[in-house]
mmCIF file with all atom_site columns, C-alpha atoms and ligand atoms in Angstrom:
data_model
loop_
_atom_site.group_PDB
_atom_site.id
_atom_site.type_symbol
_atom_site.label_atom_id
_atom_site.label_alt_id
_atom_site.label_comp_id
_atom_site.label_asym_id
_atom_site.label_entity_id
_atom_site.label_seq_id
_atom_site.pdbx_PDB_ins_code
_atom_site.Cartn_x
_atom_site.Cartn_y
_atom_site.Cartn_z
_atom_site.occupancy
_atom_site.B_iso_or_equiv
_atom_site.pdbx_formal_charge
_atom_site.auth_seq_id
_atom_site.auth_comp_id
_atom_site.auth_asym_id
_atom_site.auth_atom_id
_atom_site.pdbx_PDB_model_num
ATOM   1   C  CA  . LEU A 1 1   ? -9.036  141.657 118.513 1.00 0.00 ? 1   LEU A CA  1
ATOM   2   C  CA  . HIS A 1 2   ? -12.410 139.892 118.737 1.00 0.00 ? 2   HIS A CA  1
ATOM   3   C  CA  . LEU A 1 3   ? -13.570 140.264 122.029 1.00 0.00 ? 3   LEU A CA  1
ATOM   4   C  CA  . ASN A 1 4   ? -17.302 140.713 121.946 1.00 0.00 ? 4   ASN A CA  1
ATOM   5   C  CA  . ALA A 1 5   ? -18.768 136.963 121.484 1.00 0.00 ? 5   ALA A CA  1
ATOM   6   C  CA  . PHE A 1 6   ? -16.219 135.514 123.351 1.00 0.00 ? 6   PHE A CA  1
ATOM   7   C  CA  . HIS A 1 7   ? -17.317 137.742 126.503 1.00 0.00 ? 7   HIS A CA  1
ATOM   8   C  CA  . VAL A 1 8   ? -20.312 139.574 126.008 1.00 0.00 ? 8   VAL A CA  1
ATOM   9   C  CA  . ILE A 1 9   ? -22.781 137.295 128.269 1.00 0.00 ? 9   ILE A CA  1
ATOM   10  C  CA  . ILE A 1 10  ? -26.735 137.691 128.159 1.00 0.00 ? 10  ILE A CA  1
ATOM   11  C  CA  . TYR A 1 11  ? -27.493 136.496 131.244 1.00 0.00 ? 11  TYR A CA  1
ATOM   12  C  CA  . ALA A 1 12  ? -30.411 133.744 130.878 1.00 0.00 ? 12  ALA A CA  1
ATOM   13  C  CA  . MET A 1 13  ? -33.352 133.810 132.607 1.00 0.00 ? 13  MET A CA  1
ATOM   14  C  CA  . LYS A 1 14  ? -33.422 131.222 135.907 1.00 0.00 ? 14  LYS A CA  1
ATOM   15  C  CA  . ARG A 1 15  ? -37.184 132.342 136.585 1.00 0.00 ? 15  ARG A CA  1
ATOM   16  C  CA  . SER A 1 16  ? -38.660 129.383 137.988 1.00 0.00 ? 16  SER A CA  1
ATOM   17  C  CA  . VAL A 1 17  ? -41.481 126.893 135.844 1.00 0.00 ? 17  VAL A CA  1
ATOM   18  C  CA  . ALA A 1 18  ? -44.111 127.225 138.609 1.00 0.00 ? 18  ALA A CA  1
ATOM   19  C  CA  . ALA A 1 19  ? -43.671 131.240 138.237 1.00 0.00 ? 19  ALA A CA  1
ATOM   20  C  CA  . ALA A 1 20  ? -44.005 131.401 134.343 1.00 0.00 ? 20  ALA A CA  1
ATOM   21  C  CA  . SER A 1 21  ? -47.695 131.639 133.005 1.00 0.00 ? 21  SER A CA  1
ATOM   22  C  CA  . LEU A 1 22  ? -48.885 130.635 130.122 1.00 0.00 ? 22  LEU A CA  1
ATOM   23  C  CA  . ALA A 1 23  ? -48.250 133.934 128.197 1.00 0.00 ? 23  ALA A CA  1
ATOM   24  C  CA  . THR A 1 24  ? -44.942 134.508 129.149 1.00 0.00 ? 24  THR A CA  1
ATOM   25  C  CA  . SER A 1 25  ? -44.356 130.882 127.331 1.00 0.00 ? 25  SER A CA  1
ATOM   26  C  CA  . LEU A 1 26  ? -45.994 131.204 124.472 1.00 0.00 ? 26  LEU A CA  1
ATOM   27  C  CA  . ALA A 1 27  ? -44.302 134.850 124.081 1.00 0.00 ? 27  ALA A CA  1
ATOM   28  C  CA  . LEU A 1 28  ? -40.208 133.149 124.671 1.00 0.00 ? 28  LEU A CA  1
ATOM   29  C  CA  . GLY A 1 29  ? -41.634 130.051 122.628 1.00 0.00 ? 29  GLY A CA  1
ATOM   30  C  CA  . ALA A 1 30  ? -42.627 132.621 119.826 1.00 0.00 ? 30  ALA A CA  1
ATOM   31  C  CA  . ALA A 1 31  ? -39.279 134.637 120.401 1.00 0.00 ? 31  ALA A CA  1
ATOM   32  C  CA  . GLY A 1 32  ? -37.372 130.953 119.952 1.00 0.00 ? 32  GLY A CA  1
ATOM   33  C  CA  . CYS A 1 33  ? -34.114 129.906 121.193 1.00 0.00 ? 33  CYS A CA  1
ATOM   34  C  CA  . GLY A 1 34  ? -31.688 132.062 119.029 1.00 0.00 ? 34  GLY A CA  1
ATOM   35  C  CA  . PRO A 1 35  ? -30.890 135.779 119.307 1.00 0.00 ? 35  PRO A CA  1
ATOM   36  C  CA  . THR A 1 36  ? -33.252 138.159 119.036 1.00 0.00 ? 36  THR A CA  1
ATOM   37  C  CA  . PRO A 1 37  ? -33.250 142.196 118.550 1.00 0.00 ? 37  PRO A CA  1
ATOM   38  C  CA  . GLU A 1 38  ? -34.462 142.837 122.238 1.00 0.00 ? 38  GLU A CA  1
ATOM   39  C  CA  . ARG A 1 39  ? -31.595 140.321 123.891 1.00 0.00 ? 39  ARG A CA  1
ATOM   40  C  CA  . THR A 1 40  ? -28.836 142.294 121.628 1.00 0.00 ? 40  THR A CA  1
ATOM   41  C  CA  . PRO A 1 41  ? -26.488 143.578 124.563 1.00 0.00 ? 41  PRO A CA  1
ATOM   42  C  CA  . ASP A 1 42  ? -26.077 146.966 124.777 1.00 0.00 ? 42  ASP A CA  1
ATOM   43  C  CA  . PRO A 1 43  ? -23.870 148.101 122.114 1.00 0.00 ? 43  PRO A CA  1
ATOM   44  C  CA  . ASP A 1 44  ? -22.122 151.060 123.830 1.00 0.00 ? 44  ASP A CA  1
ATOM   45  C  CA  . VAL A 1 45  ? -21.941 149.153 127.053 1.00 0.00 ? 45  VAL A CA  1
ATOM   46  C  CA  . GLN A 1 46  ? -20.188 146.437 124.611 1.00 0.00 ? 46  GLN A CA  1
ATOM   47  C  CA  . LYS A 1 47  ? -18.209 149.196 123.021 1.00 0.00 ? 47  LYS A CA  1
ATOM   48  C  CA  . ALA A 1 48  ? -17.179 150.205 126.089 1.00 0.00 ? 48  ALA A CA  1
ATOM   49  C  CA  . PHE A 1 49  ? -15.798 146.843 127.419 1.00 0.00 ? 49  PHE A CA  1
ATOM   50  C  CA  . GLU A 1 50  ? -13.754 146.502 124.003 1.00 0.00 ? 50  GLU A CA  1
ATOM   51  C  CA  . THR A 1 51  ? -11.927 149.546 124.557 1.00 0.00 ? 51  THR A CA  1
ATOM   52  C  CA  . THR A 1 52  ? -11.039 149.183 127.591 1.00 0.00 ? 52  THR A CA  1
ATOM   53  C  CA  . THR A 1 53  ? -9.648  145.482 127.155 1.00 0.00 ? 53  THR A CA  1
ATOM   54  C  CA  . GLN A 1 54  ? -8.039  147.224 124.297 1.00 0.00 ? 54  GLN A CA  1
ATOM   55  C  CA  . PHE A 1 55  ? -6.670  149.876 126.412 1.00 0.00 ? 55  PHE A CA  1
ATOM   56  C  CA  . TRP A 1 56  ? -5.293  147.948 129.275 1.00 0.00 ? 56  TRP A CA  1
ATOM   57  C  CA  . GLN A 1 57  ? -3.844  145.069 126.743 1.00 0.00 ? 57  GLN A CA  1
ATOM   58  C  CA  . SER A 1 58  ? -1.825  147.810 124.701 1.00 0.00 ? 58  SER A CA  1
ATOM   59  C  CA  . LYS A 1 59  ? -0.188  148.664 128.389 1.00 0.00 ? 59  LYS A CA  1
ATOM   60  C  CA  . GLY A 1 60  ? 0.578   145.280 128.891 1.00 0.00 ? 60  GLY A CA  1
ATOM   61  C  CA  . ILE A 1 61  ? -2.346  144.209 131.096 1.00 0.00 ? 61  ILE A CA  1
ATOM   62  C  CA  . ASN A 1 62  ? -3.669  141.146 129.686 1.00 0.00 ? 62  ASN A CA  1
ATOM   63  C  CA  . LEU A 1 63  ? -7.290  140.794 131.121 1.00 0.00 ? 63  LEU A CA  1
ATOM   64  C  CA  . LEU A 1 64  ? -8.421  138.413 128.710 1.00 0.00 ? 64  LEU A CA  1
ATOM   65  C  CA  . GLY A 1 65  ? -6.343  135.687 129.107 1.00 0.00 ? 65  GLY A CA  1
ATOM   66  C  CA  . LYS A 1 66  ? -6.400  133.176 132.545 1.00 0.00 ? 66  LYS A CA  1
ATOM   67  C  CA  . HIS A 1 67  ? -9.417  134.446 134.779 1.00 0.00 ? 67  HIS A CA  1
ATOM   68  C  CA  . ALA A 1 68  ? -10.817 136.525 131.834 1.00 0.00 ? 68  ALA A CA  1
ATOM   69  C  CA  . VAL A 1 69  ? -12.911 139.640 133.040 1.00 0.00 ? 69  VAL A CA  1
ATOM   70  C  CA  . LYS A 1 70  ? -16.207 139.440 131.362 1.00 0.00 ? 70  LYS A CA  1
ATOM   71  C  CA  . LEU A 1 71  ? -19.523 140.917 131.238 1.00 0.00 ? 71  LEU A CA  1
ATOM   72  C  CA  . VAL A 1 72  ? -23.083 140.258 132.061 1.00 0.00 ? 72  VAL A CA  1
ATOM   73  C  CA  . GLU A 1 73  ? -25.701 142.402 131.159 1.00 0.00 ? 73  GLU A CA  1
ATOM   74  C  CA  . ILE A 1 74  ? -29.172 141.255 133.958 1.00 0.00 ? 74  ILE A CA  1
ATOM   75  C  CA  . ARG A 1 75  ? -31.914 143.030 132.152 1.00 0.00 ? 75  ARG A CA  1
ATOM   76  C  CA  . GLU A 1 76  ? -35.207 140.034 132.042 1.00 0.00 ? 76  GLU A CA  1
ATOM   77  C  CA  . PRO A 1 77  ? -37.542 140.358 135.123 1.00 0.00 ? 77  PRO A CA  1
ATOM   78  C  CA  . GLY A 1 78  ? -36.970 138.045 137.821 1.00 0.00 ? 78  GLY A CA  1
ATOM   79  C  CA  . ASP A 1 79  ? -33.345 137.701 136.236 1.00 0.00 ? 79  ASP A CA  1
ATOM   80  C  CA  . VAL A 1 80  ? -30.549 137.098 139.307 1.00 0.00 ? 80  VAL A CA  1
ATOM   81  C  CA  . TYR A 1 81  ? -26.682 137.282 138.766 1.00 0.00 ? 81  TYR A CA  1
ATOM   82  C  CA  . THR A 1 82  ? -25.555 135.822 142.453 1.00 0.00 ? 82  THR A CA  1
ATOM   83  C  CA  . CYS A 1 83  ? -22.170 136.737 143.601 1.00 0.00 ? 83  CYS A CA  1
ATOM   84  C  CA  . HIS A 1 84  ? -20.701 135.320 146.463 1.00 0.00 ? 84  HIS A CA  1
ATOM   85  C  CA  . SER A 1 85  ? -17.903 136.650 148.113 1.00 0.00 ? 85  SER A CA  1
ATOM   86  C  CA  . ASN A 1 86  ? -15.962 136.583 151.175 1.00 0.00 ? 86  ASN A CA  1
ATOM   87  C  CA  . LYS A 1 87  ? -18.051 139.885 152.234 1.00 0.00 ? 87  LYS A CA  1
ATOM   88  C  CA  . GLY A 1 88  ? -21.765 137.981 151.546 1.00 0.00 ? 88  GLY A CA  1
ATOM   89  C  CA  . THR A 1 89  ? -23.853 136.812 148.837 1.00 0.00 ? 89  THR A CA  1
ATOM   90  C  CA  . ARG A 1 90  ? -25.077 139.675 147.160 1.00 0.00 ? 90  ARG A CA  1
ATOM   91  C  CA  . LYS A 1 91  ? -28.242 139.159 144.167 1.00 0.00 ? 91  LYS A CA  1
ATOM   92  C  CA  . ILE A 1 92  ? -28.163 141.918 141.467 1.00 0.00 ? 92  ILE A CA  1
ATOM   93  C  CA  . THR A 1 93  ? -30.979 142.308 139.304 1.00 0.00 ? 93  THR A CA  1
ATOM   94  C  CA  . PRO A 1 94  ? -32.036 144.475 136.249 1.00 0.00 ? 94  PRO A CA  1
ATOM   95  C  CA  . THR A 1 95  ? -32.816 147.176 138.798 1.00 0.00 ? 95  THR A CA  1
ATOM   96  C  CA  . SER A 1 96  ? -30.310 146.775 141.767 1.00 0.00 ? 96  SER A CA  1
ATOM   97  C  CA  . ASP A 1 97  ? -27.032 148.529 141.343 1.00 0.00 ? 97  ASP A CA  1
ATOM   98  C  CA  . LEU A 1 98  ? -26.533 150.427 138.109 1.00 0.00 ? 98  LEU A CA  1
ATOM   99  C  CA  . ALA A 1 99  ? -23.276 148.005 137.462 1.00 0.00 ? 99  ALA A CA  1
ATOM   100 C  CA  . ARG A 1 100 ? -20.883 146.319 140.027 1.00 0.00 ? 100 ARG A CA  1
ATOM   101 C  CA  . TYR A 1 101 ? -17.991 144.120 139.940 1.00 0.00 ? 101 TYR A CA  1
ATOM   102 C  CA  . CYS A 1 102 ? -17.900 140.359 141.325 1.00 0.00 ? 102 CYS A CA  1
ATOM   103 C  CA  . GLY A 1 103 ? -14.484 139.792 142.056 1.00 0.00 ? 103 GLY A CA  1
ATOM   104 C  CA  . PRO A 1 104 ? -14.904 135.866 142.637 1.00 0.00 ? 104 PRO A CA  1
ATOM   105 C  CA  . THR A 1 105 ? -15.808 135.701 138.934 1.00 0.00 ? 105 THR A CA  1
ATOM   106 C  CA  . ASN A 1 106 ? -14.178 138.070 137.342 1.00 0.00 ? 106 ASN A CA  1
ATOM   107 C  CA  . THR A 1 107 ? -17.627 139.514 136.514 1.00 0.00 ? 107 THR A CA  1
ATOM   108 C  CA  . VAL A 1 108 ? -18.577 142.979 135.498 1.00 0.00 ? 108 VAL A CA  1
ATOM   109 C  CA  . ILE A 1 109 ? -22.620 142.866 135.713 1.00 0.00 ? 109 ILE A CA  1
ATOM   110 C  CA  . ILE A 1 110 ? -24.665 145.591 134.345 1.00 0.00 ? 110 ILE A CA  1
ATOM   111 C  CA  . SER A 1 111 ? -28.039 146.070 136.078 1.00 0.00 ? 111 SER A CA  1
ATOM   112 C  CA  . LYS A 1 112 ? -30.012 147.048 132.730 1.00 0.00 ? 112 LYS A CA  1
ATOM   113 C  CA  . GLN A 1 113 ? -32.992 148.834 133.641 1.00 0.00 ? 113 GLN A CA  1
ATOM   114 C  CA  . ALA A 1 114 ? -31.596 150.627 136.292 1.00 0.00 ? 114 ALA A CA  1
ATOM   115 C  CA  . TYR A 1 115 ? -28.489 151.245 134.004 1.00 0.00 ? 115 TYR A CA  1
ATOM   116 C  CA  . ASP A 1 116 ? -31.092 152.710 131.647 1.00 0.00 ? 116 ASP A CA  1
ATOM   117 C  CA  . GLU A 1 117 ? -32.672 154.454 133.851 1.00 0.00 ? 117 GLU A CA  1
ATOM   118 C  CA  . GLU A 1 118 ? -29.288 156.765 134.524 1.00 0.00 ? 118 GLU A CA  1
ATOM   119 C  CA  . LEU A 1 119 ? -28.842 157.348 131.208 1.00 0.00 ? 119 LEU A CA  1
ATOM   120 C  CA  . ARG A 1 120 ? -31.762 159.008 130.395 1.00 0.00 ? 120 ARG A CA  1
ATOM   121 C  CA  . VAL A 1 121 ? -31.318 161.408 133.768 1.00 0.00 ? 121 VAL A CA  1
ATOM   122 C  CA  . LYS A 1 122 ? -28.016 161.721 132.106 1.00 0.00 ? 122 LYS A CA  1
ATOM   123 C  CA  . THR A 1 123 ? -28.829 162.327 128.024 1.00 0.00 ? 123 THR A CA  1
ATOM   124 C  CA  . VAL A 1 124 ? -30.645 165.458 129.357 1.00 0.00 ? 124 VAL A CA  1
ATOM   125 C  CA  . LEU A 1 125 ? -27.210 167.173 130.666 1.00 0.00 ? 125 LEU A CA  1
ATOM   126 C  CA  . GLY A 1 126 ? -25.976 166.373 127.646 1.00 0.00 ? 126 GLY A CA  1
ATOM   127 C  CA  . VAL A 1 127 ? -23.843 162.799 128.056 1.00 0.00 ? 127 VAL A CA  1
ATOM   128 C  CA  . SER A 1 128 ? -23.119 160.888 125.250 1.00 0.00 ? 128 SER A CA  1
ATOM   129 C  CA  . PRO A 1 129 ? -24.175 157.057 125.733 1.00 0.00 ? 129 PRO A CA  1
ATOM   130 C  CA  . GLU A 1 130 ? -21.254 156.055 124.334 1.00 0.00 ? 130 GLU A CA  1
ATOM   131 C  CA  . HIS A 1 131 ? -19.030 157.839 127.119 1.00 0.00 ? 131 HIS A CA  1
ATOM   132 C  CA  . PHE A 1 132 ? -21.450 156.815 130.030 1.00 0.00 ? 132 PHE A CA  1
ATOM   133 C  CA  . ALA A 1 133 ? -20.843 153.218 129.195 1.00 0.00 ? 133 ALA A CA  1
ATOM   134 C  CA  . GLN A 1 134 ? -17.448 153.926 129.016 1.00 0.00 ? 134 GLN A CA  1
ATOM   135 C  CA  . LEU A 1 135 ? -17.107 156.449 131.933 1.00 0.00 ? 135 LEU A CA  1
ATOM   136 C  CA  . ILE A 1 136 ? -19.245 153.210 133.735 1.00 0.00 ? 136 ILE A CA  1
ATOM   137 C  CA  . ILE A 1 137 ? -17.625 149.957 132.739 1.00 0.00 ? 137 ILE A CA  1
ATOM   138 C  CA  . SER A 1 138 ? -14.174 151.364 132.600 1.00 0.00 ? 138 SER A CA  1
ATOM   139 C  CA  . HIS A 1 139 ? -14.707 151.961 136.313 1.00 0.00 ? 139 HIS A CA  1
ATOM   140 C  CA  . GLU A 1 140 ? -15.686 147.785 136.944 1.00 0.00 ? 140 GLU A CA  1
ATOM   141 C  CA  . VAL A 1 141 ? -13.252 147.167 134.960 1.00 0.00 ? 141 VAL A CA  1
ATOM   142 C  CA  . GLY A 1 142 ? -11.138 148.869 137.250 1.00 0.00 ? 142 GLY A CA  1
ATOM   143 C  CA  . HIS A 1 143 ? -11.769 146.794 139.822 1.00 0.00 ? 143 HIS A CA  1
ATOM   144 C  CA  . ASP A 1 144 ? -10.980 143.356 138.101 1.00 0.00 ? 144 ASP A CA  1
ATOM   145 C  CA  . ILE A 1 145 ? -7.270  145.534 137.520 1.00 0.00 ? 145 ILE A CA  1
ATOM   146 C  CA  . GLN A 1 146 ? -7.559  146.527 141.526 1.00 0.00 ? 146 GLN A CA  1
ATOM   147 C  CA  . ASP A 1 147 ? -7.462  142.777 141.724 1.00 0.00 ? 147 ASP A CA  1
ATOM   148 C  CA  . ARG A 1 148 ? -4.743  141.883 139.683 1.00 0.00 ? 148 ARG A CA  1
ATOM   149 C  CA  . ARG A 1 149 ? -2.555  144.172 141.421 1.00 0.00 ? 149 ARG A CA  1
ATOM   150 C  CA  . PRO A 1 150 ? -1.033  143.891 145.138 1.00 0.00 ? 150 PRO A CA  1
ATOM   151 C  CA  . ARG A 1 151 ? -0.126  147.298 145.608 1.00 0.00 ? 151 ARG A CA  1
ATOM   152 C  CA  . LEU A 1 152 ? -4.032  148.732 143.781 1.00 0.00 ? 152 LEU A CA  1
ATOM   153 C  CA  . LYS A 1 153 ? -5.623  146.248 146.659 1.00 0.00 ? 153 LYS A CA  1
ATOM   154 C  CA  . SER A 1 154 ? -7.374  147.939 149.478 1.00 0.00 ? 154 SER A CA  1
ATOM   155 C  CA  . PRO A 1 155 ? -10.332 147.282 151.787 1.00 0.00 ? 155 PRO A CA  1
ATOM   156 C  CA  . SER A 1 156 ? -13.390 148.157 150.273 1.00 0.00 ? 156 SER A CA  1
ATOM   157 C  CA  . GLY A 1 157 ? -14.420 151.953 150.813 1.00 0.00 ? 157 GLY A CA  1
ATOM   158 C  CA  . ILE A 1 158 ? -14.127 155.181 149.525 1.00 0.00 ? 158 ILE A CA  1
ATOM   159 C  CA  . GLN A 1 159 ? -10.117 154.680 148.900 1.00 0.00 ? 159 GLN A CA  1
ATOM   160 C  CA  . LYS A 1 160 ? -10.905 151.655 146.619 1.00 0.00 ? 160 LYS A CA  1
ATOM   161 C  CA  . GLU A 1 161 ? -13.924 153.428 144.912 1.00 0.00 ? 161 GLU A CA  1
ATOM   162 C  CA  . LEU A 1 162 ? -11.611 156.747 144.051 1.00 0.00 ? 162 LEU A CA  1
ATOM   163 C  CA  . SER A 1 163 ? -8.917  154.659 142.796 1.00 0.00 ? 163 SER A CA  1
ATOM   164 C  CA  . ALA A 1 164 ? -11.029 152.345 140.544 1.00 0.00 ? 164 ALA A CA  1
ATOM   165 C  CA  . ASP A 1 165 ? -12.867 156.287 139.051 1.00 0.00 ? 165 ASP A CA  1
ATOM   166 C  CA  . CYS A 1 166 ? -9.188  157.047 138.229 1.00 0.00 ? 166 CYS A CA  1
ATOM   167 C  CA  . ILE A 1 167 ? -7.924  153.662 137.041 1.00 0.00 ? 167 ILE A CA  1
ATOM   168 C  CA  . GLY A 1 168 ? -11.576 154.104 134.076 1.00 0.00 ? 168 GLY A CA  1
ATOM   169 C  CA  . SER A 1 169 ? -10.402 157.437 133.845 1.00 0.00 ? 169 SER A CA  1
ATOM   170 C  CA  . MET A 1 170 ? -7.262  156.165 132.648 1.00 0.00 ? 170 MET A CA  1
ATOM   171 C  CA  . ALA A 1 171 ? -8.666  154.113 130.114 1.00 0.00 ? 171 ALA A CA  1
ATOM   172 C  CA  . SER A 1 172 ? -11.042 156.648 129.330 1.00 0.00 ? 172 SER A CA  1
ATOM   173 C  CA  . PRO A 1 173 ? -8.762  159.302 127.418 1.00 0.00 ? 173 PRO A CA  1
ATOM   174 C  CA  . GLY A 1 174 ? -11.754 159.848 124.701 1.00 0.00 ? 174 GLY A CA  1
ATOM   175 C  CA  . ILE A 1 175 ? -14.046 161.734 127.857 1.00 0.00 ? 175 ILE A CA  1
ATOM   176 C  CA  . PRO A 1 176 ? -14.165 165.548 127.779 1.00 0.00 ? 176 PRO A CA  1
ATOM   177 C  CA  . GLU A 1 177 ? -14.080 166.685 131.411 1.00 0.00 ? 177 GLU A CA  1
ATOM   178 C  CA  . VAL A 1 178 ? -17.179 169.022 130.951 1.00 0.00 ? 178 VAL A CA  1
ATOM   179 C  CA  . GLU A 1 179 ? -19.159 165.334 130.748 1.00 0.00 ? 179 GLU A CA  1
ATOM   180 C  CA  . ALA A 1 180 ? -17.459 163.972 133.234 1.00 0.00 ? 180 ALA A CA  1
ATOM   181 C  CA  . GLN A 1 181 ? -18.362 166.226 135.983 1.00 0.00 ? 181 GLN A CA  1
ATOM   182 C  CA  . SER A 1 182 ? -22.151 165.944 134.429 1.00 0.00 ? 182 SER A CA  1
ATOM   183 C  CA  . MET A 1 183 ? -22.134 162.322 134.822 1.00 0.00 ? 183 MET A CA  1
ATOM   184 C  CA  . LEU A 1 184 ? -20.949 161.940 138.119 1.00 0.00 ? 184 LEU A CA  1
ATOM   185 C  CA  . VAL A 1 185 ? -23.607 163.985 139.687 1.00 0.00 ? 185 VAL A CA  1
ATOM   186 C  CA  . GLY A 1 186 ? -25.546 162.459 141.966 1.00 0.00 ? 186 GLY A CA  1
ATOM   187 C  CA  . MET A 1 187 ? -23.510 159.333 141.603 1.00 0.00 ? 187 MET A CA  1
ATOM   188 C  CA  . GLY A 1 188 ? -22.090 160.038 144.312 1.00 0.00 ? 188 GLY A CA  1
ATOM   189 C  CA  . ASP A 1 189 ? -22.558 159.205 148.083 1.00 0.00 ? 189 ASP A CA  1
ATOM   190 C  CA  . HIS A 1 190 ? -26.023 159.998 148.574 1.00 0.00 ? 190 HIS A CA  1
ATOM   191 C  CA  . GLY A 1 191 ? -26.752 160.109 144.953 1.00 0.00 ? 191 GLY A CA  1
ATOM   192 C  CA  . TYR A 1 192 ? -28.333 157.053 142.627 1.00 0.00 ? 192 TYR A CA  1
ATOM   193 C  CA  . PRO A 1 193 ? -27.801 154.096 142.940 1.00 0.00 ? 193 PRO A CA  1
ATOM   194 C  CA  . PRO A 1 194 ? -28.164 153.418 146.464 1.00 0.00 ? 194 PRO A CA  1
ATOM   195 C  CA  . VAL A 1 195 ? -24.787 152.146 147.464 1.00 0.00 ? 195 VAL A CA  1
ATOM   196 C  CA  . ASP A 1 196 ? -24.445 149.422 150.508 1.00 0.00 ? 196 ASP A CA  1
ATOM   197 C  CA  . GLN A 1 197 ? -20.169 152.021 150.889 1.00 0.00 ? 197 GLN A CA  1
ATOM   198 C  CA  . ARG A 1 198 ? -18.901 154.644 150.049 1.00 0.00 ? 198 ARG A CA  1
ATOM   199 C  CA  . GLN A 1 199 ? -17.977 155.840 146.915 1.00 0.00 ? 199 GLN A CA  1
ATOM   200 C  CA  . GLY A 1 200 ? -16.710 159.776 147.669 1.00 0.00 ? 200 GLY A CA  1
ATOM   201 C  CA  . THR A 1 201 ? -18.289 162.597 147.341 1.00 0.00 ? 201 THR A CA  1
ATOM   202 C  CA  . ASP A 1 202 ? -19.365 163.616 143.289 1.00 0.00 ? 202 ASP A CA  1
ATOM   203 C  CA  . ARG A 1 203 ? -16.473 166.132 143.412 1.00 0.00 ? 203 ARG A CA  1
ATOM   204 C  CA  . GLN A 1 204 ? -13.857 163.280 144.906 1.00 0.00 ? 204 GLN A CA  1
ATOM   205 C  CA  . ARG A 1 205 ? -15.192 161.602 142.174 1.00 0.00 ? 205 ARG A CA  1
ATOM   206 C  CA  . PHE A 1 206 ? -14.843 163.975 139.541 1.00 0.00 ? 206 PHE A CA  1
ATOM   207 C  CA  . ASP A 1 207 ? -11.641 165.177 141.276 1.00 0.00 ? 207 ASP A CA  1
ATOM   208 C  CA  . ALA A 1 208 ? -10.281 161.143 140.990 1.00 0.00 ? 208 ALA A CA  1
ATOM   209 C  CA  . PHE A 1 209 ? -11.345 161.046 137.240 1.00 0.00 ? 209 PHE A CA  1
ATOM   210 C  CA  . LYS A 1 210 ? -8.782  164.492 136.517 1.00 0.00 ? 210 LYS A CA  1
ATOM   211 C  CA  . VAL A 1 211 ? -6.202  162.184 138.332 1.00 0.00 ? 211 VAL A CA  1
ATOM   212 C  CA  . GLY A 1 212 ? -6.755  159.517 135.896 1.00 0.00 ? 212 GLY A CA  1
ATOM   213 C  CA  . GLN A 1 213 ? -6.422  161.815 133.199 1.00 0.00 ? 213 GLN A CA  1
ATOM   214 C  CA  . LEU A 1 214 ? -3.415  163.081 133.865 1.00 0.00 ? 214 LEU A CA  1
ATOM   215 C  CA  . ALA A 1 215 ? -1.757  159.804 135.070 1.00 0.00 ? 215 ALA A CA  1
ATOM   216 C  CA  . HIS A 1 216 ? -0.879  158.847 131.035 1.00 0.00 ? 216 HIS A CA  1
ATOM   217 C  CA  . GLY A 1 217 ? -0.882  154.760 132.550 1.00 0.00 ? 217 GLY A CA  1
ATOM   218 C  CA  . ASP A 1 218 ? 0.925   155.589 135.290 1.00 0.00 ? 218 ASP A CA  1
ATOM   219 C  CA  . LEU A 1 219 ? -1.248  153.087 137.510 1.00 0.00 ? 219 LEU A CA  1
ATOM   220 C  CA  . ALA A 1 220 ? 0.670   154.127 140.625 1.00 0.00 ? 220 ALA A CA  1
ATOM   221 C  CA  . LEU A 1 221 ? -1.188  157.411 140.722 1.00 0.00 ? 221 LEU A CA  1
ATOM   222 C  CA  . CYS A 1 222 ? -4.082  155.932 141.135 1.00 0.00 ? 222 CYS A CA  1
ATOM   223 C  CA  . ALA A 1 223 ? -3.192  153.621 144.135 1.00 0.00 ? 223 ALA A CA  1
ATOM   224 C  CA  . PRO A 1 224 ? -6.230  153.782 146.588 1.00 0.00 ? 224 PRO A CA  1
ATOM   225 C  CA  . SER A 1 225 ? -3.330  155.456 149.205 1.00 0.00 ? 225 SER A CA  1
ATOM   226 C  CA  . ALA A 1 226 ? -3.508  158.384 146.341 1.00 0.00 ? 226 ALA A CA  1
ATOM   227 C  CA  . PHE A 1 227 ? -6.696  159.443 148.192 1.00 0.00 ? 227 PHE A CA  1
ATOM   228 C  CA  . ALA A 1 228 ? -8.516  160.503 151.307 1.00 0.00 ? 228 ALA A CA  1
ATOM   229 C  CA  . GLN A 1 229 ? -9.859  158.046 153.200 1.00 0.00 ? 229 GLN A CA  1
ATOM   230 C  CA  . SER A 1 230 ? -13.036 160.206 153.795 1.00 0.00 ? 230 SER A CA  1
HETATM 231 ZN ZN1 . ZN  B 2 .   ? -16.766 150.575 141.811 1.00 0.00 ? 1   ZN  B ZN1 1
#
């Protein structure tokens, strides 16, 4: 499968012309229009996206057909990804979210600065960048799976988030338990990033990860109803 080129998009800058200084214009001009090294998508994130979609492909779930799930990195200062959903409009910036799934566009968005910052913290705890990328991406792709399966749908909240953790874990058999635990420290409620909906505590998230590891592809075990409501 050759997925990367078609499904990874570096979100184009949407700076207003008025806001762009001459210096910025010159810098952009010097960089040219083609891909430059600093515009290459994060390789671990890209790999995690491929690993996850290929995993689901192997389970008979094609995420890359009609309404394919997409991956977008928001990284340049001033870049914004606007997600319009029935819950309202959300603007995602390089520092706003770490990662988020936009249902109406089937898109996983990485807030690159927040992502890199969190990765630095986790690396100190012995987490590998590959596994960090896999945990984050597989969770967001988990939301795409939820959207496609009526029995996995649920309103926003803890159950939906723990279900996505579980689904993501299922697609991530290569993440050692001890690393998952380190990664989830501080990523539950009251942790980073700031959350507008409850994610579950660190402990609940780790428990959901463990359920996913033992589920052997049985998505029913990761249904939102399998998790506590509070
Ligand atoms: Zn989520």
